[in-house]
PDB file of C-alpha atoms and ligand atoms in Angstrom:
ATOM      1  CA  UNK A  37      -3.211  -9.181   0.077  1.00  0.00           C
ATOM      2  CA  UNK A  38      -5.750 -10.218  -2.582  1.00  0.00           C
ATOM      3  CA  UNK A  39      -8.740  -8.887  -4.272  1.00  0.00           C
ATOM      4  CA  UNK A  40     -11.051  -7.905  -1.515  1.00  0.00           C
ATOM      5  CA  UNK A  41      -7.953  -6.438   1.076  1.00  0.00           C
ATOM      6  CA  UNK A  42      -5.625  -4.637  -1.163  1.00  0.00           C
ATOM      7  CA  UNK A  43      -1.902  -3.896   0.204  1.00  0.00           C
ATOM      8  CA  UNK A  44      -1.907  -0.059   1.720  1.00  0.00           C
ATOM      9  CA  UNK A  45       0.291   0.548  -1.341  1.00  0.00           C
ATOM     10  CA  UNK A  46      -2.211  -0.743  -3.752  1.00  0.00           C
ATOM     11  CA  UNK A  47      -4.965   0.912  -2.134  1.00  0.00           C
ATOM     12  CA  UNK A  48      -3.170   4.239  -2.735  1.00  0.00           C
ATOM     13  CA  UNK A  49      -3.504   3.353  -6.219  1.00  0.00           C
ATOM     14  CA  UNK A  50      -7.055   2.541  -6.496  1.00  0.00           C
ATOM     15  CA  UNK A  51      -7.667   5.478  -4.591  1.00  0.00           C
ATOM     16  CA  UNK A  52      -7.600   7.659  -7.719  1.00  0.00           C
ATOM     17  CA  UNK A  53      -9.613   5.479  -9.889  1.00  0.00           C
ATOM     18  CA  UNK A  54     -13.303   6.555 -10.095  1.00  0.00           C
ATOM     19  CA  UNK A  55     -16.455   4.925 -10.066  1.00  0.00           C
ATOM     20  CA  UNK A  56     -17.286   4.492 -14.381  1.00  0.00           C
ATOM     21  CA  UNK A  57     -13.694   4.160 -15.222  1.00  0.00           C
ATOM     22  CA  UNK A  58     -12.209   2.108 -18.196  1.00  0.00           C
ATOM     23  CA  UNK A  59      -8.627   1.381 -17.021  1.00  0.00           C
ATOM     24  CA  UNK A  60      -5.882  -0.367 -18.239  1.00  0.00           C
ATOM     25  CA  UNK A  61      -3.870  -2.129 -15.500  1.00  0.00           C
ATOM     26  CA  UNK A  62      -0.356  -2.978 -16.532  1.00  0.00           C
ATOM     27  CA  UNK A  63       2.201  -4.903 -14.844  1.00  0.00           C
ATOM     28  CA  UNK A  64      -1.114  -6.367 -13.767  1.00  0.00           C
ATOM     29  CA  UNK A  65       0.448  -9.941 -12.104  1.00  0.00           C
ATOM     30  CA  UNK A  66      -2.297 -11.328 -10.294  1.00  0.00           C
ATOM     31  CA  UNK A  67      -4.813  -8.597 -11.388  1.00  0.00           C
ATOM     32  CA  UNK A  68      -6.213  -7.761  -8.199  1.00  0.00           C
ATOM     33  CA  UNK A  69      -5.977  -3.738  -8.493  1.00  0.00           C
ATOM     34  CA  UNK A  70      -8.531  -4.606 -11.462  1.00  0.00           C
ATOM     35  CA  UNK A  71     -10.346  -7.032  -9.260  1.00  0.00           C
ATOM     36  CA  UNK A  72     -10.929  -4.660  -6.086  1.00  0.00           C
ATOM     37  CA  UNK A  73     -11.566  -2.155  -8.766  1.00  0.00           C
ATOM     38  CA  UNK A  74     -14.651  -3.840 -10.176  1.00  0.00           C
ATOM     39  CA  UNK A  75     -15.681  -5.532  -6.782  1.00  0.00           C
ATOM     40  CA  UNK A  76     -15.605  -2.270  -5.388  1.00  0.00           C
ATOM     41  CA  UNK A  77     -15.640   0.535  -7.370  1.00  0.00           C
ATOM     42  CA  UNK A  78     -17.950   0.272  -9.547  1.00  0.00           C
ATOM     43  CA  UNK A  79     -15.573   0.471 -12.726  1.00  0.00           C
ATOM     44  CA  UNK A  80     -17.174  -0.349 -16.109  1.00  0.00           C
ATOM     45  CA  UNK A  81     -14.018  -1.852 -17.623  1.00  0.00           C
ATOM     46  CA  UNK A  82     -10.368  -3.359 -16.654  1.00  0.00           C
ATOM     47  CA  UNK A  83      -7.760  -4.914 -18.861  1.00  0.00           C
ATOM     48  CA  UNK A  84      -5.278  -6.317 -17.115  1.00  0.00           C
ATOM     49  CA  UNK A  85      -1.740  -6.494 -19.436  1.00  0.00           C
ATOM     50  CA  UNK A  86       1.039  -8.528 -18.389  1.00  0.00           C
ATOM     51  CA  UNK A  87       4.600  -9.371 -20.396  1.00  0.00           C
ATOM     52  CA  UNK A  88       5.018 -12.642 -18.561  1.00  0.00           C
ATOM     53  CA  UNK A  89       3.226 -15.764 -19.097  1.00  0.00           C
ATOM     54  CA  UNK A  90       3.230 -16.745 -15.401  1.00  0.00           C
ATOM     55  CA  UNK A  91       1.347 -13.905 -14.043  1.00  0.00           C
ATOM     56  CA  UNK A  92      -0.649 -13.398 -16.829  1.00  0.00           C
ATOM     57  CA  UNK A  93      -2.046 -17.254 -16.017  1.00  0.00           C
ATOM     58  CA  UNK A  94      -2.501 -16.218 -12.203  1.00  0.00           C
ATOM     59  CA  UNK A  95      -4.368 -13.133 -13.356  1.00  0.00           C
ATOM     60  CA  UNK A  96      -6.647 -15.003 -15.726  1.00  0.00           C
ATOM     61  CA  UNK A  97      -7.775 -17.595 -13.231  1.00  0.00           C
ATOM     62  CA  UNK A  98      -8.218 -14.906 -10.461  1.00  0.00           C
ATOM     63  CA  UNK A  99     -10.263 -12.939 -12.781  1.00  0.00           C
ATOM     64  CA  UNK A 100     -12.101 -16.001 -13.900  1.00  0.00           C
ATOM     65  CA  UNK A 101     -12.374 -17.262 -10.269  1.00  0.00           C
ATOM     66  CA  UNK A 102     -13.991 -13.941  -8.886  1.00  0.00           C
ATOM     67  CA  UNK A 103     -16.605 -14.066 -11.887  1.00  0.00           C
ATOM     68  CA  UNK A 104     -15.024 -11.053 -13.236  1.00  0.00           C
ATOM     69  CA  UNK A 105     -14.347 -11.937 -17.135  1.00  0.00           C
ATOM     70  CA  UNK A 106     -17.306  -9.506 -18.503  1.00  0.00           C
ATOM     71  CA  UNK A 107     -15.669  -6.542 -16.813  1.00  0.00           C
ATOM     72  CA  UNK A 108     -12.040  -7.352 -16.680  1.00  0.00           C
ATOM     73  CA  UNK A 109      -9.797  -8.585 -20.082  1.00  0.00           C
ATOM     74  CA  UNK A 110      -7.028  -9.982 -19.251  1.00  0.00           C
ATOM     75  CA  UNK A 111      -4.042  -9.982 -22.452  1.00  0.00           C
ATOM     76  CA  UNK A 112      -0.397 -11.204 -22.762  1.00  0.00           C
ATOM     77  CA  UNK A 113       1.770  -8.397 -24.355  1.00  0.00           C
ATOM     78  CA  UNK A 114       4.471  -6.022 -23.554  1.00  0.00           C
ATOM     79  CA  UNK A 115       3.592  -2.529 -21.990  1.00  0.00           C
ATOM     80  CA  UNK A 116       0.567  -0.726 -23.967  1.00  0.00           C
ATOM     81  CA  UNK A 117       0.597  -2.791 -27.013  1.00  0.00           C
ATOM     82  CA  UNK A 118      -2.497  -4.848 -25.514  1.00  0.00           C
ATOM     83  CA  UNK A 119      -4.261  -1.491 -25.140  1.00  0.00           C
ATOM     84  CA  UNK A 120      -7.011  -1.336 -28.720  1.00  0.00           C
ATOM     85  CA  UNK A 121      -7.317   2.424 -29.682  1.00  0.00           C
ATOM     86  CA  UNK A 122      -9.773   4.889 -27.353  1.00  0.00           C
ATOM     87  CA  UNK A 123     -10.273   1.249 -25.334  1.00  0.00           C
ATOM     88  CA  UNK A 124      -9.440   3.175 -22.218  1.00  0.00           C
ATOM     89  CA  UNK A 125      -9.476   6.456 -20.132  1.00  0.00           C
ATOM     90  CA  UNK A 126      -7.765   5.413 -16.958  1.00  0.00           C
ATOM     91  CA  UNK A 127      -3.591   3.667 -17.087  1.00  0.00           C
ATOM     92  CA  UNK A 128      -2.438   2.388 -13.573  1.00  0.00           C
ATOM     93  CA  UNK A 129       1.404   1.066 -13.301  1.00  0.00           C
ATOM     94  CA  UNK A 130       2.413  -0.016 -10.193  1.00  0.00           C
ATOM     95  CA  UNK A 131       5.342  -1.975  -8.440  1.00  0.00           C
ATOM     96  CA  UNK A 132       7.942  -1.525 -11.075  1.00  0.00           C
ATOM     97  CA  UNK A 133      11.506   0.945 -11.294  1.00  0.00           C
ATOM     98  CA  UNK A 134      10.128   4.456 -12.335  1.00  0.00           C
ATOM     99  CA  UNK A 135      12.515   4.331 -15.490  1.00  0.00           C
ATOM    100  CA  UNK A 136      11.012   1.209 -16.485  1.00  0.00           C
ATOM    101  CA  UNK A 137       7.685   2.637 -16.297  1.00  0.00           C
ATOM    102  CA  UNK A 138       8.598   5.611 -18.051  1.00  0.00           C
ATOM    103  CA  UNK A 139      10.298   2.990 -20.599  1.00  0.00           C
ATOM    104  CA  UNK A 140       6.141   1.875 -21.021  1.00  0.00           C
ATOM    105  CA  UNK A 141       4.870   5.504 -21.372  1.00  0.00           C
ATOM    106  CA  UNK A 142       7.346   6.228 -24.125  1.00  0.00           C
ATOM    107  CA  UNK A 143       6.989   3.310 -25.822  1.00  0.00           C
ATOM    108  CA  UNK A 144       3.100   3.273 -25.637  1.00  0.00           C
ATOM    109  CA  UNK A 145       2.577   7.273 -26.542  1.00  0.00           C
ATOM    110  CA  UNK A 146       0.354   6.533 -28.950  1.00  0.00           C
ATOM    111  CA  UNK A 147      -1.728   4.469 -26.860  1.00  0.00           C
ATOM    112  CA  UNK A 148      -2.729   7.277 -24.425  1.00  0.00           C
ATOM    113  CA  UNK A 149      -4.357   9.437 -27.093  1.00  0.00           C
ATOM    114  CA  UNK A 150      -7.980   8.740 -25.140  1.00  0.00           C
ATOM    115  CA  UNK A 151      -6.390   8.682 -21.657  1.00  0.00           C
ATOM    116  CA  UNK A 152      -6.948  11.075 -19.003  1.00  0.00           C
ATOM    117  CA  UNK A 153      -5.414   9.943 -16.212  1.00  0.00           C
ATOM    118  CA  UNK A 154      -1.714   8.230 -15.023  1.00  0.00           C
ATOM    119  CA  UNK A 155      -1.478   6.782 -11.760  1.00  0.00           C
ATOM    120  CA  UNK A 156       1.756   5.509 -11.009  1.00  0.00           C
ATOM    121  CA  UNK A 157       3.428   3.847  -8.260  1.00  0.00           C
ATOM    122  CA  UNK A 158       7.199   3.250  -9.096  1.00  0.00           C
ATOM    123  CA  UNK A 159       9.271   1.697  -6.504  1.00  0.00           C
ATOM    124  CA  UNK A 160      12.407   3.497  -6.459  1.00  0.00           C
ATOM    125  CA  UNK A 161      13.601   6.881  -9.297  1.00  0.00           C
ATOM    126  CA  UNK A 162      10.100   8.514  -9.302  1.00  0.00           C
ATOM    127  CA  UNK A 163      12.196  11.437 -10.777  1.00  0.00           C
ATOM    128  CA  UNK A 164      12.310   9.668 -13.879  1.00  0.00           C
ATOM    129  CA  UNK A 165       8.468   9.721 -13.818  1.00  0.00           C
ATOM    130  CA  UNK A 166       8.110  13.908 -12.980  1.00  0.00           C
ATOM    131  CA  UNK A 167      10.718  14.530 -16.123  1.00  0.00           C
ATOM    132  CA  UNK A 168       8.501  12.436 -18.660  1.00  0.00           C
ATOM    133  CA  UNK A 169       5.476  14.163 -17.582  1.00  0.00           C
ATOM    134  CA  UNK A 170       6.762  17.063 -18.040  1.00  0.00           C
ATOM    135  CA  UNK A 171       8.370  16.092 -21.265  1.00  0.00           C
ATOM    136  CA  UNK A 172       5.333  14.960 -22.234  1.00  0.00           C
ATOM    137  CA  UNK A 173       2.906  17.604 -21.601  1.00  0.00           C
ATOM    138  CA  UNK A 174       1.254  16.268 -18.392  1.00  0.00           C
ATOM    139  CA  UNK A 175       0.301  17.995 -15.469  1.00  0.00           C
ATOM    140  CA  UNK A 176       1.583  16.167 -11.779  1.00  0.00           C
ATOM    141  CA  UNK A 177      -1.917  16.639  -9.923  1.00  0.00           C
ATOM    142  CA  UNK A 178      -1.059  14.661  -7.035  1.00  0.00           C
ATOM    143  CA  UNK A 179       1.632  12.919  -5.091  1.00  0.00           C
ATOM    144  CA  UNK A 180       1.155  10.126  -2.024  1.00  0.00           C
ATOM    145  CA  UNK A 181       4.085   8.562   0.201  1.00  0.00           C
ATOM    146  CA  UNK A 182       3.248   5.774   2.420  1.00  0.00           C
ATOM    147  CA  UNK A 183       5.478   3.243   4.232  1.00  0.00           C
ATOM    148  CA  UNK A 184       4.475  -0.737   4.345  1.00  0.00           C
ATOM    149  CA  UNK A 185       6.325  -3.557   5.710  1.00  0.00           C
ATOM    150  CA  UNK A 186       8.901  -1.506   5.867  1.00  0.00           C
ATOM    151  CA  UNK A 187       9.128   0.045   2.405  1.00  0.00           C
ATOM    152  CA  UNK A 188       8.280   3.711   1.271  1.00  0.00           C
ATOM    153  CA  UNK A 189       6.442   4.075  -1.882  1.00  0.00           C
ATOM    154  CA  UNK A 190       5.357   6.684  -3.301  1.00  0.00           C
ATOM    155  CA  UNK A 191       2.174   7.390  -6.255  1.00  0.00           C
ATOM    156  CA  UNK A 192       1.965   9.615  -8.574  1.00  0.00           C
ATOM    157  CA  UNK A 193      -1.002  11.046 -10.635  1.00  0.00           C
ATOM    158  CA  UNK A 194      -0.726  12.563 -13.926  1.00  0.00           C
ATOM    159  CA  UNK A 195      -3.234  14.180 -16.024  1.00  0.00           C
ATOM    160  CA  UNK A 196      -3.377  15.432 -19.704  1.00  0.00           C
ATOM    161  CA  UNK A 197      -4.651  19.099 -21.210  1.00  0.00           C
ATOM    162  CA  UNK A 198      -3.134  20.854 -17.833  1.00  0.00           C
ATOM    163  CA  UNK A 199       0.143  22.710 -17.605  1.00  0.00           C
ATOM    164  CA  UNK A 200       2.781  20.273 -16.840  1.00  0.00           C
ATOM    165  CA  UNK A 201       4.906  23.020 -14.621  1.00  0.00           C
ATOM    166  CA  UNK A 202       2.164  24.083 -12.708  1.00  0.00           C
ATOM    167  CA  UNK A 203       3.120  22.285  -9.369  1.00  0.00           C
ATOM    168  CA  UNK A 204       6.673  23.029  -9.786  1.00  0.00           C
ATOM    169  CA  UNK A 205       8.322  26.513  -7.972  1.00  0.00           C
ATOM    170  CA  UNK A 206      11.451  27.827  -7.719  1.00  0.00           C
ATOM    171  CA  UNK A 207      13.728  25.243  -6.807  1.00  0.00           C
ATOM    172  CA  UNK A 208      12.601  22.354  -9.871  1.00  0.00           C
ATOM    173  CA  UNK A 209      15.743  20.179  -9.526  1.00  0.00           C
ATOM    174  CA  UNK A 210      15.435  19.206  -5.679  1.00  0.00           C
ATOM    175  CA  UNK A 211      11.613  19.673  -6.219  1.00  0.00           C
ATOM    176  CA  UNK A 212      11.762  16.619  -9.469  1.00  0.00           C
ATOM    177  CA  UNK A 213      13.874  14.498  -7.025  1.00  0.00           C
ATOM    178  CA  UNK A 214      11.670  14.564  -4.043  1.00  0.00           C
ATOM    179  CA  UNK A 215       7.937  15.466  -5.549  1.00  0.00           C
ATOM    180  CA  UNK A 216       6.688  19.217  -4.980  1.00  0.00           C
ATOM    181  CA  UNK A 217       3.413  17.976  -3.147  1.00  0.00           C
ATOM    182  CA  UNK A 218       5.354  15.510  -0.929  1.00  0.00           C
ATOM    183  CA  UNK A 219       7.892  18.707  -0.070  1.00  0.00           C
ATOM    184  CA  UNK A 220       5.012  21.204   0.855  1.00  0.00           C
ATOM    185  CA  UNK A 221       3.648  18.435   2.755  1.00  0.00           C
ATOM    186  CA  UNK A 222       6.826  17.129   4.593  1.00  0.00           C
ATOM    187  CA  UNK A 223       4.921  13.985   6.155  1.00  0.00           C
ATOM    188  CA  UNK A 224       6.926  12.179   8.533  1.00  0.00           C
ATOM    189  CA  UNK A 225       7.194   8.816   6.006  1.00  0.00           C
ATOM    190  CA  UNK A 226       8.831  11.713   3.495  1.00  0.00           C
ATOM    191  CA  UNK A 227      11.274  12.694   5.877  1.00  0.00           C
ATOM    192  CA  UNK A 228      12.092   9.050   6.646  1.00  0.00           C
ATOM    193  CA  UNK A 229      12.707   8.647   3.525  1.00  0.00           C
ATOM    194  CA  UNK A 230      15.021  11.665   2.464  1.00  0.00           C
ATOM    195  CA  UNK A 231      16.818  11.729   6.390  1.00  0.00           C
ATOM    196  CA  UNK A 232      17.718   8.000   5.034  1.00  0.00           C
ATOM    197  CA  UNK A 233      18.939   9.316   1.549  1.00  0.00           C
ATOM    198  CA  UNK A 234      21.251  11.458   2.726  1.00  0.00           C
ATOM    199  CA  UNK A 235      22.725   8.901   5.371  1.00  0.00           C
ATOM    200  CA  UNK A 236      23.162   6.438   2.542  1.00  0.00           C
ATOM    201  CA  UNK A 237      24.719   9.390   0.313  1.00  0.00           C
ATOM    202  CA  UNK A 238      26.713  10.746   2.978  1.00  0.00           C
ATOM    203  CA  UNK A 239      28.205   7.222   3.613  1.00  0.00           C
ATOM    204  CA  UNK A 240      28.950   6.390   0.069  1.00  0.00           C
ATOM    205  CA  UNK A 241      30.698  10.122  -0.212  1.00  0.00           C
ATOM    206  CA  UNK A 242      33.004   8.786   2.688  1.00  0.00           C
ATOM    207  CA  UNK A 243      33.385   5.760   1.258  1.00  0.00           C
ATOM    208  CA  UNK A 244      35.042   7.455  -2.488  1.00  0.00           C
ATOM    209  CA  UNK A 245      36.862  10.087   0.339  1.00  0.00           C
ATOM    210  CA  UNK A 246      39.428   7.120   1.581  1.00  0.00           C
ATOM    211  CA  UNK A 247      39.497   5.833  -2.141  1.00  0.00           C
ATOM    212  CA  UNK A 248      42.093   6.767  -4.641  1.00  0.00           C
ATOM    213  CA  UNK A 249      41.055  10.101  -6.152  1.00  0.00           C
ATOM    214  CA  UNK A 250      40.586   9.381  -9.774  1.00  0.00           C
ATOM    215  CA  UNK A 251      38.820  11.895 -12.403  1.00  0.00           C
ATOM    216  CA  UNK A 252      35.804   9.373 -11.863  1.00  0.00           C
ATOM    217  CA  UNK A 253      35.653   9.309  -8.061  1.00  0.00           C
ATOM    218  CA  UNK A 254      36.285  13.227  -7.905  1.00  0.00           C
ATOM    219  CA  UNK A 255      32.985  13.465 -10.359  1.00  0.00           C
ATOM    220  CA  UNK A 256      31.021  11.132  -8.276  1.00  0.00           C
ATOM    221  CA  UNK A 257      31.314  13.024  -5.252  1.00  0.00           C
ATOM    222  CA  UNK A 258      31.174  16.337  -6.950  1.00  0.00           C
ATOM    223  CA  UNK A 259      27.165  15.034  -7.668  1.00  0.00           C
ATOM    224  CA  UNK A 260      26.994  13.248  -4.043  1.00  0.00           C
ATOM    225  CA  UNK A 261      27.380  16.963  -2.515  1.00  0.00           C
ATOM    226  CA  UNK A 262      24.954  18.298  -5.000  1.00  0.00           C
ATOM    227  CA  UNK A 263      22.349  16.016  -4.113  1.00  0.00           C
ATOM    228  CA  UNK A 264      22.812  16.159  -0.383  1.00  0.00           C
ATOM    229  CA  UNK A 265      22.714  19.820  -0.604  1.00  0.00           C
ATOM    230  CA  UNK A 266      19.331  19.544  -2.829  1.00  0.00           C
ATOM    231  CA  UNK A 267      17.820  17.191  -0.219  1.00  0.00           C
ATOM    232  CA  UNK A 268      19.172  19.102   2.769  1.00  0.00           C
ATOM    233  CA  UNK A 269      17.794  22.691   1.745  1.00  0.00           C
ATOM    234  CA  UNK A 270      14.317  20.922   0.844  1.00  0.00           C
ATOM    235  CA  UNK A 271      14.243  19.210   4.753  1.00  0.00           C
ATOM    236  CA  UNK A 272      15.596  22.515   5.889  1.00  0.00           C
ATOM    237  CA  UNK A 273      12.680  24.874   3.745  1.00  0.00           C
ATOM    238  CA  UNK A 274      10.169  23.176   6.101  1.00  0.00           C
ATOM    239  CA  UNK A 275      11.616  24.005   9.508  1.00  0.00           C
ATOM    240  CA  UNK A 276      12.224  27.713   8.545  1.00  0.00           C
TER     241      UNK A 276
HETATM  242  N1  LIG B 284       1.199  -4.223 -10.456  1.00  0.00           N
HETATM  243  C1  LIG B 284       1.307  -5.278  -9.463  1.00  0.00           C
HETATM  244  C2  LIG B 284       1.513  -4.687  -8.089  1.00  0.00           C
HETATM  245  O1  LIG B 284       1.838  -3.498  -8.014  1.00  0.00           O
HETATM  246  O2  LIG B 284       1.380  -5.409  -7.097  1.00  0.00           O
HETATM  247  C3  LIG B 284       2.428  -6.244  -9.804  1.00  0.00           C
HETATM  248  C4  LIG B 284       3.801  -5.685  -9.704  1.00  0.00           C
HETATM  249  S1  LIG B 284       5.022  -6.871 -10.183  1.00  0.00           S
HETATM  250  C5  LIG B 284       6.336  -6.504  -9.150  1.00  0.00           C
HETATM  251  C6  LIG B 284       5.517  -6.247 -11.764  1.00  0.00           C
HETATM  252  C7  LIG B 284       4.798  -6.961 -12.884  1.00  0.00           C
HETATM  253  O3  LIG B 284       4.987  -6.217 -14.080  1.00  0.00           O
HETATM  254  C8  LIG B 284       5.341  -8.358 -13.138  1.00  0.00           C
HETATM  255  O4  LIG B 284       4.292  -9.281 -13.113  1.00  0.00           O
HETATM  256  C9  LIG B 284       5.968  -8.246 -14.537  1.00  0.00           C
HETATM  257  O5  LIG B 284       5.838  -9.427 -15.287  1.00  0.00           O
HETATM  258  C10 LIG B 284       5.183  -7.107 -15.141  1.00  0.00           C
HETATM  259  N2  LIG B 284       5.862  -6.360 -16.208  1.00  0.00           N
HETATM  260  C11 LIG B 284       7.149  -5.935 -16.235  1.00  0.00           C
HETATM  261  N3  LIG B 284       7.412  -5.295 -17.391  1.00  0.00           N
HETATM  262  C12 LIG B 284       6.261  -5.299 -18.100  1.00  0.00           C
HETATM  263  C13 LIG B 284       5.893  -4.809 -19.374  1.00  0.00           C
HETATM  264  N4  LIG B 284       6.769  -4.184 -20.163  1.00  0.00           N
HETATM  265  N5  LIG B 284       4.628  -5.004 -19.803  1.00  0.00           N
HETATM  266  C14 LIG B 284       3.725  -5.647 -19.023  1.00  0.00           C
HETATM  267  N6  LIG B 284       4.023  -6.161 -17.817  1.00  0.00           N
HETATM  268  C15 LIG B 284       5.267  -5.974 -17.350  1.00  0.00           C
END
C-alpha cells in the first residue's frame, strides 16, 4: 500500500470523501488516506493528526515527499485536539478498536461542531461506534464490510442533523451488534464473519460448560446464549 494504491480497506474509506472536502485524518500514521485524497480526489484540505511521534515523522516526510504540504497539515496531538475550530467538515478514523475511536469522538465533541460527516473504520466492537452515534445524535447513513488479507473490516458513515434511529427496526440489539445495512444486505464477507462469531462463541460456551460452575461462569454463558441467539435469528431473518 501507499499513496497512489490504497489497501481495499482504505479505499473503502476514501470512498465517502468528496471532491472539495476539508478532512481531518486521525490516527493518520503514514498519512496516505490524506495523500490519495488530495492526489486523487480533488480535496481542498487534509490534516493529518497523529499521538505518536514515529508516525507523525513518517507522515510528515510522505506528505513533504509527494509535494503535498499546501494541502495537507500534518500535527502531533492526541485525538481532535489538533483540529482549530470550523477547520474541517469531513473526520476519517480508521484502523483502530471501535471503543477507542469512540474514546476520540467523546473526547473531541466539541471539535465536530462544523463537521458533517464520520467515516469510520474500527477493527473489531463497531457496536461501540452505532451506540455513540446514536447517543450522540447522528444518523448511521451507511455501512461497508470487506475482507483483506484475510481480515474483515467493516466502515461506517455517520452524519449530523438526521435522525440517529432511522436505520434501526425492530430488533436494535442484534441490529447494533451486526450493523442494520450489513444485515439487510447479508453479503457473503458478513456471513463469514458472524458464521465465525458464533463458532468462536459456541466454543468458548463449551469451554465454561466443563468448568466449575461459579456465579461468574453461569453469567458468562447466560450472555454467550444471548448473543448466539441475536446472531443466529439475524443469519436466520435472511433465509426466511
Ligand atoms: N489510519 C491508518 C490506517 O488505517 O491505515 C493508521 C492506523 S494505525 C493502526 C493507528 C494509528 O493511530 C497509529 O499510528 C497510532 O499512533 C494512532 N493513534 C492511536 N490513538 C490515537 C489518538 N488518540 N490520537 C491520534 N492518533 C492516535
Amino acid at each position: 500500500m501507499n499513496s497512489d494504491k490504497l489497501s481495499a480497506r482504505l479505499a473503502a474509506v476514501a470512498k465517502y470523501v468528496p471532491k472539495g472536502a476539508k478532512i481531518a485524518d486521525i490516527g493518520s500514521d503514514h498519512a496516505y488516506l490524506p495523500c490519495y485524497l488530495a492526489k486523487n480526489i480533488g480535496i481542498t484540505f487534509a490534516l493529518a493528526g497523529e499521538v505518536a511521534v514515529g508516525p507523525y515523522q513518517s507522515a510528515k516526510s510522505n506528505v513533504l515527499a509527494e509535494g503535498l504540504s499546501d494541502i495537507i497539515s500534518v500535527r502531533l496531538g492526541d485525538g481532535l485536539d489538533v483540529v482549530r475550530p470550523g477547520e474541517i467538515e469531513y473526520v476519517t478514523i480508521a484502523g483502530m478498536g471501535g471503543a477507542l475511536i469512540t474514546s476520540i469522538l467523546e473526547r473531541g465533541k466539541d471539535k465536530l461542531s462544523h463537521v458533517k460527516r464520520l467515516i469510520l473504520q474500527p477493527n473489531v466492537s463497531a457496536i461501540s461506534i452505532r451506540k455513540w452515534l446514536i447517543d450522540n445524535n447522528w444518523e448511521l447513513m451507511a455501512e461497508e464490510i470487506l475482507e483483506e488479507d484475510g481480515k474483515i473490516y467493516e466502515v461506517l458513515v455517520g452524519e449530523k442533523g438526521n435522525s440517529p434511529l432511522t436505520p434501526y427496526g425492530r430488533h436494535l440489539e442484534a441490529e447494533l451488534l451486526v450493523g442494520p445495512y450489513l444485515a439487510k444486505e447479508q453479503n457473503a464477507v458478513f456471513k463469514k464473519k458472524w458464521l465465525m462469531e458464533v463458532k468462536n462463541w459456541q466454543r468458548i460456551y463449551q469451554q465454561l460448560e466443563n468448568a466449575a460452575q461459579t456465579p461468574d461462569t453461569m453469567k458468562k454463558k447466560q450472555e454467550l446464549i444471548h448473543k448466539i441467539h441475536l446472531v443466529e435469528g439475524v443469519l436466520q431473518n435472511e433465509e426466511s
